[in-house]
């Protein structure tokens, strides 16, 4: 079990940038898929980015590639999501997720692949 806590959400104007943080519990580096999901109003939860547990290679949903950047500080058990050129449609609750299994039952950006979730942080893009 991995306890996750997100922070960094808020209200931002279109075109701005925001960095979300996710702290994972544990005193030693956690080897796990570390992902960010979001749930926009009236929509299902969707995966936006994830990091491979060993190679740390990032993977992005096509809809956000080029604007979102996922990174990790393993020593601090922190995962970040930098969101650039914010748009109204980025308004959502953003969730951090983790999965220790290296081989997932579903795709790497499918919420069913992840068993550990944070409480979410709200991002509102408004002019």
Tab-separated table of N, CA and C in Angstrom:
chain	number	residue	atom	x	y	z
A	1	UNK	N	0.840	-1.195	0.000
A	1	UNK	CA	0.000	0.000	0.000
A	1	UNK	C	0.878	1.249	0.000
A	2	UNK	N	0.537	2.191	-0.855
A	2	UNK	CA	1.274	3.453	-0.954
A	2	UNK	C	0.298	4.581	-0.662
A	3	UNK	N	0.647	5.402	0.314
A	3	UNK	CA	-0.196	6.553	0.623
A	3	UNK	C	0.293	7.753	-0.176
A	4	UNK	N	-0.619	8.409	-0.875
A	4	UNK	CA	-0.264	9.501	-1.770
A	4	UNK	C	-0.980	10.780	-1.363
A	5	UNK	N	-0.254	11.881	-1.434
A	5	UNK	CA	-0.842	13.182	-1.101
A	5	UNK	C	-0.469	14.191	-2.178
A	6	UNK	N	-1.483	14.738	-2.840
A	6	UNK	CA	-1.257	15.742	-3.874
A	6	UNK	C	-1.336	17.151	-3.284
A	7	UNK	N	-0.676	18.056	-3.972
A	7	UNK	CA	-0.755	19.474	-3.623
A	7	UNK	C	-0.423	20.301	-4.860
A	8	UNK	N	-0.677	21.590	-4.764
A	8	UNK	CA	-0.285	22.484	-5.849
A	8	UNK	C	-1.402	22.955	-6.745
A	9	UNK	N	-2.599	22.449	-6.531
A	9	UNK	CA	-3.706	22.905	-7.357
A	9	UNK	C	-4.091	24.336	-7.033
A	10	UNK	N	-4.945	24.891	-7.875
A	10	UNK	CA	-5.407	26.250	-7.648
A	10	UNK	C	-6.092	26.799	-8.869
A	11	UNK	N	-6.317	28.101	-8.858
A	11	UNK	CA	-6.963	28.781	-9.966
A	11	UNK	C	-5.904	29.500	-10.789
A	12	UNK	N	-5.929	29.290	-12.083
A	12	UNK	CA	-4.902	29.834	-12.968
A	12	UNK	C	-5.582	30.408	-14.206
A	13	UNK	N	-4.972	31.422	-14.755
A	13	UNK	CA	-5.498	32.001	-15.992
A	13	UNK	C	-5.062	31.177	-17.191
A	14	UNK	N	-5.837	31.204	-18.254
A	14	UNK	CA	-5.432	30.495	-19.480
A	14	UNK	C	-4.063	30.964	-19.947
A	15	UNK	N	-3.276	30.010	-20.411
A	15	UNK	CA	-1.936	30.323	-20.857
A	15	UNK	C	-0.885	30.213	-19.775
A	16	UNK	N	-1.312	30.123	-18.546
A	16	UNK	CA	-0.378	30.034	-17.439
A	16	UNK	C	0.151	28.622	-17.243
A	17	UNK	N	0.965	28.482	-16.207
A	17	UNK	CA	1.560	27.191	-15.884
A	17	UNK	C	1.329	26.861	-14.423
A	18	UNK	N	1.392	25.586	-14.133
A	18	UNK	CA	1.161	25.119	-12.773
A	18	UNK	C	1.931	23.821	-12.601
A	19	UNK	N	2.481	23.623	-11.411
A	19	UNK	CA	3.143	22.362	-11.110
A	19	UNK	C	2.454	21.699	-9.925
A	20	UNK	N	1.990	20.504	-10.149
A	20	UNK	CA	1.369	19.710	-9.101
A	20	UNK	C	2.419	18.792	-8.491
A	21	UNK	N	2.266	18.541	-7.206
A	21	UNK	CA	3.193	17.668	-6.502
A	21	UNK	C	2.440	16.501	-5.885
A	22	UNK	N	3.116	15.384	-5.802
A	22	UNK	CA	2.545	14.199	-5.167
A	22	UNK	C	3.621	13.583	-4.285
A	23	UNK	N	3.304	13.463	-3.019
A	23	UNK	CA	4.233	12.849	-2.078
A	23	UNK	C	3.767	11.429	-1.788
A	24	UNK	N	4.671	10.485	-1.956
A	24	UNK	CA	4.370	9.088	-1.661
A	24	UNK	C	4.972	8.710	-0.317
A	25	UNK	N	4.243	7.952	0.464
A	25	UNK	CA	4.718	7.553	1.780
A	25	UNK	C	5.885	6.585	1.656
A	26	UNK	N	6.697	6.517	2.721
A	26	UNK	CA	7.812	5.583	2.719
A	26	UNK	C	9.142	6.290	2.855
A	27	UNK	N	10.054	5.690	3.587
A	27	UNK	CA	11.359	6.290	3.816
A	27	UNK	C	12.376	5.865	2.778
A	28	UNK	N	12.052	4.858	2.018
A	28	UNK	CA	12.953	4.406	0.967
A	28	UNK	C	12.285	4.623	-0.381
A	29	UNK	N	13.085	4.778	-1.438
A	29	UNK	CA	12.477	5.004	-2.752
A	29	UNK	C	11.498	3.892	-3.115
A	30	UNK	N	10.349	4.291	-3.587
A	30	UNK	CA	9.308	3.348	-3.950
A	30	UNK	C	9.424	3.024	-5.424
A	31	UNK	N	9.524	1.714	-5.738
A	31	UNK	CA	9.537	1.312	-7.141
A	31	UNK	C	8.111	1.033	-7.548
A	32	UNK	N	7.584	1.900	-8.387
A	32	UNK	CA	6.185	1.768	-8.794
A	32	UNK	C	5.929	2.624	-10.020
A	33	UNK	N	4.945	2.226	-10.785
A	33	UNK	CA	4.415	3.127	-11.795
A	33	UNK	C	3.832	4.315	-11.033
A	34	UNK	N	4.201	5.525	-11.429
A	34	UNK	CA	3.674	6.727	-10.803
A	34	UNK	C	2.976	7.542	-11.887
A	35	UNK	N	1.706	7.797	-11.671
A	35	UNK	CA	0.908	8.395	-12.735
A	35	UNK	C	0.080	9.567	-12.236
A	36	UNK	N	-0.334	10.362	-13.186
A	36	UNK	CA	-1.296	11.435	-12.936
A	36	UNK	C	-2.538	11.175	-13.788
A	37	UNK	N	-3.664	11.308	-13.140
A	37	UNK	CA	-4.945	11.223	-13.808
A	37	UNK	C	-5.694	12.526	-13.551
A	38	UNK	N	-6.724	12.741	-14.328
A	38	UNK	CA	-7.596	13.887	-14.057
A	38	UNK	C	-9.038	13.503	-14.342
A	39	UNK	N	-9.919	14.191	-13.658
A	39	UNK	CA	-11.342	14.006	-13.902
A	39	UNK	C	-11.970	15.361	-14.124
A	40	UNK	N	-12.320	15.615	-15.364
A	40	UNK	CA	-12.960	16.877	-15.709
A	40	UNK	C	-14.440	16.806	-15.387
A	41	UNK	N	-15.088	17.959	-15.182
A	41	UNK	CA	-16.510	17.954	-14.829
A	41	UNK	C	-17.348	17.174	-15.835
A	42	UNK	N	-18.098	16.224	-15.333
A	42	UNK	CA	-18.977	15.437	-16.179
A	42	UNK	C	-18.289	14.382	-17.016
A	43	UNK	N	-16.982	14.194	-16.791
A	43	UNK	CA	-16.225	13.234	-17.589
A	43	UNK	C	-15.687	12.111	-16.709
A	44	UNK	N	-15.275	11.034	-17.354
A	44	UNK	CA	-14.630	9.951	-16.624
A	44	UNK	C	-13.179	10.309	-16.316
A	45	UNK	N	-12.643	9.632	-15.336
A	45	UNK	CA	-11.239	9.845	-15.004
A	45	UNK	C	-10.360	9.367	-16.152
A	46	UNK	N	-9.372	10.184	-16.508
A	46	UNK	CA	-8.493	9.845	-17.621
A	46	UNK	C	-7.040	9.973	-17.200
A	47	UNK	N	-6.229	9.070	-17.709
A	47	UNK	CA	-4.803	9.136	-17.448
A	47	UNK	C	-4.150	10.163	-18.342
A	48	UNK	N	-3.269	10.971	-17.775
A	48	UNK	CA	-2.573	11.976	-18.574
A	48	UNK	C	-1.081	11.716	-18.690
A	49	UNK	N	-0.482	11.102	-17.678
A	49	UNK	CA	0.955	10.855	-17.736
A	49	UNK	C	1.335	9.801	-16.716
A	50	UNK	N	2.390	9.059	-17.035
A	50	UNK	CA	2.892	8.063	-16.099
A	50	UNK	C	4.381	7.866	-16.319
A	51	UNK	N	5.033	7.325	-15.293
A	51	UNK	CA	6.465	7.042	-15.346
A	51	UNK	C	6.709	5.555	-15.124
A	52	UNK	N	7.563	4.955	-15.972
A	52	UNK	CA	7.934	3.562	-15.806
A	52	UNK	C	8.675	3.402	-14.476
A	53	UNK	N	8.399	2.335	-13.751
A	53	UNK	CA	9.002	2.171	-12.427
A	53	UNK	C	10.506	1.960	-12.438
A	54	UNK	N	11.070	1.470	-13.531
A	54	UNK	CA	12.500	1.165	-13.554
A	54	UNK	C	13.261	2.166	-14.440
A	55	UNK	N	12.789	2.337	-15.652
A	55	UNK	CA	13.499	3.220	-16.585
A	55	UNK	C	13.174	4.688	-16.350
A	56	UNK	N	12.066	4.948	-15.653
A	56	UNK	CA	11.581	6.313	-15.436
A	56	UNK	C	11.167	6.989	-16.745
A	57	UNK	N	10.964	6.208	-17.778
A	57	UNK	CA	10.506	6.781	-19.033
A	57	UNK	C	9.100	7.339	-18.862
A	58	UNK	N	8.860	8.526	-19.388
A	58	UNK	CA	7.524	9.115	-19.280
A	58	UNK	C	6.637	8.697	-20.455
A	59	UNK	N	5.374	8.594	-20.160
A	59	UNK	CA	4.384	8.315	-21.183
A	59	UNK	C	3.242	9.298	-20.985
A	60	UNK	N	2.725	9.831	-22.095
A	60	UNK	CA	1.688	10.838	-22.027
A	60	UNK	C	0.489	10.454	-22.875
A	61	UNK	N	-0.657	10.917	-22.431
A	61	UNK	CA	-1.834	10.825	-23.288
A	61	UNK	C	-1.630	11.767	-24.470
A	62	UNK	N	-2.049	11.370	-25.663
A	62	UNK	CA	-1.859	12.233	-26.836
A	62	UNK	C	-2.458	13.633	-26.657
A	63	UNK	N	-3.516	13.730	-25.905
A	63	UNK	CA	-4.189	15.021	-25.741
A	63	UNK	C	-3.369	16.036	-24.960
A	64	UNK	N	-2.370	15.577	-24.210
A	64	UNK	CA	-1.600	16.509	-23.380
A	64	UNK	C	-0.118	16.539	-23.732
A	65	UNK	N	0.321	15.632	-24.600
A	65	UNK	CA	1.744	15.577	-24.921
A	65	UNK	C	2.208	16.903	-25.507
A	66	UNK	N	3.335	17.358	-25.007
A	66	UNK	CA	3.877	18.638	-25.439
A	66	UNK	C	3.579	19.765	-24.470
A	67	UNK	N	2.530	19.602	-23.672
A	67	UNK	CA	2.194	20.633	-22.677
A	67	UNK	C	2.404	20.168	-21.246
A	68	UNK	N	2.311	18.862	-21.028
A	68	UNK	CA	2.455	18.311	-19.686
A	68	UNK	C	3.831	17.661	-19.561
A	69	UNK	N	4.379	17.762	-18.375
A	69	UNK	CA	5.687	17.148	-18.120
A	69	UNK	C	5.654	16.462	-16.760
A	70	UNK	N	5.849	15.146	-16.749
A	70	UNK	CA	5.875	14.394	-15.504
A	70	UNK	C	7.318	14.125	-15.126
A	71	UNK	N	7.611	14.257	-13.851
A	71	UNK	CA	8.968	14.007	-13.378
A	71	UNK	C	8.916	13.441	-11.969
A	72	UNK	N	10.047	12.938	-11.532
A	72	UNK	CA	10.078	12.274	-10.234
A	72	UNK	C	11.391	12.580	-9.533
A	73	UNK	N	11.308	12.778	-8.240
A	73	UNK	CA	12.481	12.857	-7.376
A	73	UNK	C	12.418	11.629	-6.477
A	74	UNK	N	13.099	10.573	-6.884
A	74	UNK	CA	12.994	9.307	-6.160
A	74	UNK	C	13.505	9.409	-4.733
A	75	UNK	N	14.521	10.221	-4.521
A	75	UNK	CA	15.091	10.343	-3.174
A	75	UNK	C	14.069	10.900	-2.194
A	76	UNK	N	13.159	11.735	-2.703
A	76	UNK	CA	12.149	12.356	-1.847
A	76	UNK	C	10.791	11.670	-1.989
A	77	UNK	N	10.716	10.633	-2.847
A	77	UNK	CA	9.426	9.991	-3.131
A	77	UNK	C	8.391	11.016	-3.582
A	78	UNK	N	8.805	11.902	-4.453
A	78	UNK	CA	7.922	12.941	-4.978
A	78	UNK	C	7.755	12.760	-6.475
A	79	UNK	N	6.563	13.014	-6.944
A	79	UNK	CA	6.258	13.014	-8.370
A	79	UNK	C	5.600	14.343	-8.692
A	80	UNK	N	5.963	14.896	-9.830
A	80	UNK	CA	5.466	16.212	-10.205
A	80	UNK	C	4.773	16.157	-11.566
A	81	UNK	N	3.849	17.049	-11.745
A	81	UNK	CA	3.230	17.228	-13.053
A	81	UNK	C	3.226	18.714	-13.360
A	82	UNK	N	4.031	19.091	-14.329
A	82	UNK	CA	4.053	20.473	-14.769
A	82	UNK	C	3.095	20.619	-15.935
A	83	UNK	N	2.201	21.573	-15.823
A	83	UNK	CA	1.212	21.810	-16.867
A	83	UNK	C	1.449	23.200	-17.439
A	84	UNK	N	1.717	23.252	-18.719
A	84	UNK	CA	2.001	24.518	-19.396
A	84	UNK	C	0.852	24.891	-20.335
A	85	UNK	N	0.826	26.150	-20.687
A	85	UNK	CA	-0.191	26.649	-21.628
A	85	UNK	C	-1.588	26.171	-21.229
A	86	UNK	N	-1.915	26.404	-19.992
A	86	UNK	CA	-3.187	25.915	-19.461
A	86	UNK	C	-4.371	26.408	-20.276
A	87	UNK	N	-5.327	25.508	-20.452
A	87	UNK	CA	-6.546	25.785	-21.199
A	87	UNK	C	-7.750	25.563	-20.299
A	88	UNK	N	-8.866	26.142	-20.677
A	88	UNK	CA	-10.089	25.948	-19.894
A	88	UNK	C	-10.389	24.449	-19.726
A	89	UNK	N	-10.133	23.679	-20.766
A	89	UNK	CA	-10.458	22.254	-20.701
A	89	UNK	C	-9.520	21.454	-19.797
A	90	UNK	N	-8.500	22.105	-19.256
A	90	UNK	CA	-7.641	21.434	-18.272
A	90	UNK	C	-8.239	21.502	-16.870
A	91	UNK	N	-9.319	22.245	-16.711
A	91	UNK	CA	-9.997	22.310	-15.420
A	91	UNK	C	-10.452	20.922	-15.012
A	92	UNK	N	-9.997	20.475	-13.851
A	92	UNK	CA	-10.267	19.106	-13.410
A	92	UNK	C	-9.731	18.905	-12.004
A	93	UNK	N	-10.132	17.794	-11.422
A	93	UNK	CA	-9.450	17.307	-10.229
A	93	UNK	C	-8.341	16.382	-10.706
A	94	UNK	N	-7.132	16.656	-10.266
A	94	UNK	CA	-5.976	15.863	-10.674
A	94	UNK	C	-5.585	14.918	-9.546
A	95	UNK	N	-5.404	13.660	-9.921
A	95	UNK	CA	-5.086	12.614	-8.961
A	95	UNK	C	-3.725	12.000	-9.247
A	96	UNK	N	-3.024	11.710	-8.204
A	96	UNK	CA	-1.788	10.947	-8.287
A	96	UNK	C	-2.143	9.480	-8.026
A	97	UNK	N	-1.487	8.588	-8.751
A	97	UNK	CA	-1.747	7.162	-8.589
A	97	UNK	C	-0.436	6.396	-8.639
A	98	UNK	N	-0.416	5.260	-7.973
A	98	UNK	CA	0.784	4.427	-7.943
A	98	UNK	C	0.399	2.961	-8.046
A	99	UNK	N	1.267	2.195	-8.680
A	99	UNK	CA	1.064	0.761	-8.788
A	99	UNK	C	2.435	0.084	-8.729
A	100	UNK	N	2.597	-0.787	-7.738
A	100	UNK	CA	3.891	-1.435	-7.538
A	100	UNK	C	4.171	-2.532	-8.559
A	101	UNK	N	3.126	-3.193	-9.059
A	101	UNK	CA	3.363	-4.267	-10.012
A	101	UNK	C	3.991	-3.697	-11.274
A	102	UNK	N	5.026	-4.344	-11.755
A	102	UNK	CA	5.694	-3.860	-12.955
A	102	UNK	C	4.859	-4.132	-14.209
A	103	UNK	N	4.160	-5.245	-14.209
A	103	UNK	CA	3.360	-5.607	-15.373
A	103	UNK	C	1.891	-5.400	-15.024
A	104	UNK	N	1.266	-4.510	-15.760
A	104	UNK	CA	-0.078	-4.069	-15.423
A	104	UNK	C	-1.136	-4.902	-16.135
A	105	UNK	N	-2.297	-5.015	-15.504
A	105	UNK	CA	-3.397	-5.773	-16.104
A	105	UNK	C	-4.043	-5.028	-17.263
A	106	UNK	N	-3.994	-3.710	-17.180
A	106	UNK	CA	-4.601	-2.880	-18.226
A	106	UNK	C	-3.519	-1.957	-18.780
A	107	UNK	N	-3.875	-1.049	-19.627
A	107	UNK	CA	-2.874	-0.168	-20.213
A	107	UNK	C	-2.305	0.763	-19.157
A	108	UNK	N	-1.170	1.369	-19.481
A	108	UNK	CA	-0.448	2.148	-18.477
A	108	UNK	C	-1.161	3.429	-18.080
A	109	UNK	N	-2.134	3.877	-18.846
A	109	UNK	CA	-2.917	5.056	-18.488
A	109	UNK	C	-4.387	4.715	-18.256
A	110	UNK	N	-4.616	3.465	-17.929
A	110	UNK	CA	-5.963	3.020	-17.568
A	110	UNK	C	-6.069	3.024	-16.053
A	111	UNK	N	-7.083	3.675	-15.512
A	111	UNK	CA	-7.198	3.793	-14.058
A	111	UNK	C	-7.303	2.432	-13.378
A	112	UNK	N	-7.767	1.436	-14.091
A	112	UNK	CA	-7.901	0.094	-13.507
A	112	UNK	C	-6.555	-0.559	-13.209
A	113	UNK	N	-5.485	0.002	-13.773
A	113	UNK	CA	-4.152	-0.556	-13.535
A	113	UNK	C	-3.560	-0.128	-12.208
A	114	UNK	N	-4.172	0.849	-11.551
A	114	UNK	CA	-3.580	1.455	-10.361
A	114	UNK	C	-4.418	1.184	-9.122
A	115	UNK	N	-3.757	0.800	-8.052
A	115	UNK	CA	-4.456	0.450	-6.818
A	115	UNK	C	-4.248	1.437	-5.676
A	116	UNK	N	-3.436	2.452	-5.922
A	116	UNK	CA	-3.166	3.439	-4.866
A	116	UNK	C	-3.452	4.831	-5.416
A	117	UNK	N	-4.245	5.582	-4.686
A	117	UNK	CA	-4.711	6.881	-5.163
A	117	UNK	C	-4.614	7.933	-4.080
A	118	UNK	N	-4.321	9.148	-4.509
A	118	UNK	CA	-4.405	10.284	-3.614
A	118	UNK	C	-5.815	10.827	-3.579
A	119	UNK	N	-5.995	11.884	-2.804
A	119	UNK	CA	-7.336	12.453	-2.631
A	119	UNK	C	-7.693	13.444	-3.726
A	120	UNK	N	-6.709	13.862	-4.498
A	120	UNK	CA	-6.955	14.779	-5.605
A	120	UNK	C	-6.718	16.230	-5.242
A	121	UNK	N	-6.394	17.018	-6.244
A	121	UNK	CA	-6.224	18.455	-6.077
A	121	UNK	C	-6.901	19.157	-7.257
A	122	UNK	N	-7.639	20.209	-6.942
A	122	UNK	CA	-8.440	20.890	-7.956
A	122	UNK	C	-7.601	21.893	-8.725
A	123	UNK	N	-7.710	21.843	-10.040
A	123	UNK	CA	-7.108	22.853	-10.907
A	123	UNK	C	-8.242	23.516	-11.686
A	124	UNK	N	-8.312	24.816	-11.569
A	124	UNK	CA	-9.351	25.582	-12.267
A	124	UNK	C	-8.680	26.605	-13.171
A	125	UNK	N	-8.995	26.539	-14.446
A	125	UNK	CA	-8.448	27.486	-15.408
A	125	UNK	C	-9.562	28.456	-15.772
A	126	UNK	N	-9.352	29.692	-15.379
A	126	UNK	CA	-10.416	30.675	-15.559
A	126	UNK	C	-9.818	32.053	-15.775
A	127	UNK	N	-10.432	32.792	-16.689
A	127	UNK	CA	-9.998	34.159	-16.907
A	127	UNK	C	-10.846	35.131	-16.107
